[in-house]
Amino acid sequence: MSVLLDHLPELWQGLIVTFQLTAASFAGAAVLGVVVCALRVSPVRVLRAIGTAYVEAFQNLPLLVLLVLSFFGLPEIGIKAEPLVTAIVVIAVYEAAYVGEALRSGVNSVGKGQGEAARAIGLTFSQSLRHVILPQALRTVVQPLGNIFIATAMNTALAAAVGVVDLTAAANRVNLIEAQPIPIFVGAGVAYALIAAAAGFVTGRLERRLVIIR
Amino acid sequence: MKRLVAVAAISLLGLAACGESSSPAVPGESSQKGGDVLAKAPVAVAADILPGSTMEKIKQRGELLVGGSLDAPLLSQQNPVTGQVEGFDADMGKALAKYILGEPKVKIVNSASETREALLANGTVDVVFQTYTITEERAKQVAFAGPYYTSGLTIAVKKGASGITKPEDLNGKKVLAGANTPAIPAIKKLAPQAEIITFGSDPECIQALKQDRGVAYVQDETLLIADAQKDPSIQIVTKPFTVDPYGIGLKHGDDQFKKFVNDWLKKTQDAGLWQEIWKKSIGTVVTGEPPQPPQIGSVPGS
């Protein structure tokens, strides 16, 4: 136990980086995920195909491969970013595929008549998506989005592969000196579990408040 | 879309290139010599295998479980052609196995440096040969036989880079290091203002150095010499500035086994086998005669 207290500053700094990574990449994934979802349900075939290709590509590639490929491969064609920025962008792009699919399941749960009614009163596709369908879709996917948030938090542990010193990397560095893997990694594991528990609690509350009983 | 494909293709090429540079210099030749070297390795007399001891348990099992790496060039690296693990640490492990079993039968458990202590404590491995630097902190968790090899950290930069001639020059600069290597605490001590960026493997650190992710790369001298020989775009700028004594990790408190392993190490050094193993691994990139092996038990914690 004392080993955790002795190294609290380093571990705390790592935890803050984990928070930053999680918050920034989930925010990015949420924005991009809406776009992916819009493409997936678009009436234009080409746009639908692009959306499908995006989801298939990123759901079928391991995040670690994407991270290492982007970090070491992109500079070869002149695109170079800091480790933290690379990690945020890559995790956001990756998780957006999952957010997009979760939203699409929400869109599918909105009655067909809602969309038809929206078009009947003269709303365009994007207007009916924005004002009628997405607000209802979002309410039904609070829990799946919460799960994606938790997955994002856990996936940030891979950012150490491209040099980001997050909680996992900080725990590794402390262990290198102290050689006490069990207390150190149990401590880090508890911190991750608390993040997941907090996210689960918030989404549970939100869902009860927002749910539409049909 | 085309652009994306192009990016992916180029990235893969880049990775393939850096993967290649990590392969051993002469894989076929060294594996051939390996058999000859181990043929001369000593075997313990039956009286040394005490009843009820760890040695006896290993003998009954029929193989030695070694915690090690599969991706450390010159020390312990799996040859993709033969499947054999080659290098200084790997051959020392095989020699110890032969001493106990009469044949060099080892099973290498790929132990990451963050799990070595736990693997030894719960009996998953019998010994660890993995550039395991002896420190007093670690000696509270595991027992160390040896040291069996002494190395030191040095600094590599891109060819032509100036301004770094000693560790203190790293202050205020971005410095690359292998994750979970002694380089991290060493940099923190000698250049507290340096920004340390870590990657999992040596080829990644070299790639990062070439892409200007950092101005210098701190790593074990042996590895850096091998890197600099394969890649003329990097150069080494200092002599080793630390002393890292590598020990053989054993379960904490097993004094009987520790004495046994130390006896083996002494015999291995006296018979010249230690020097032979050095010549066919580290000696393929470091010129000159094998160094004097370190004095057994000479380091606090050993």
mmCIF file of C-alpha atoms in Angstrom, chain B residues 159 227-235:
data_model
loop_
_atom_site.group_PDB
_atom_site.id
_atom_site.type_symbol
_atom_site.label_atom_id
_atom_site.label_comp_id
_atom_site.label_asym_id
_atom_site.label_seq_id
_atom_site.Cartn_x
_atom_site.Cartn_y
_atom_site.Cartn_z
ATOM 1 C CA LYS B 159 24.075 11.608 -37.302
ATOM 2 C CA ASP B 227 21.583 -0.386 -33.974
ATOM 3 C CA ALA B 228 24.289 2.006 -35.133
ATOM 4 C CA GLN B 229 26.005 -0.738 -37.125
ATOM 5 C CA LYS B 230 22.810 -1.586 -38.986
ATOM 6 C CA ASP B 231 21.682 1.991 -39.424
ATOM 7 C CA PRO B 232 24.328 4.534 -40.433
ATOM 8 C CA SER B 233 21.957 7.484 -39.864
ATOM 9 C CA ILE B 234 22.416 7.294 -36.083
ATOM 10 C CA GLN B 235 25.538 7.670 -33.983
#
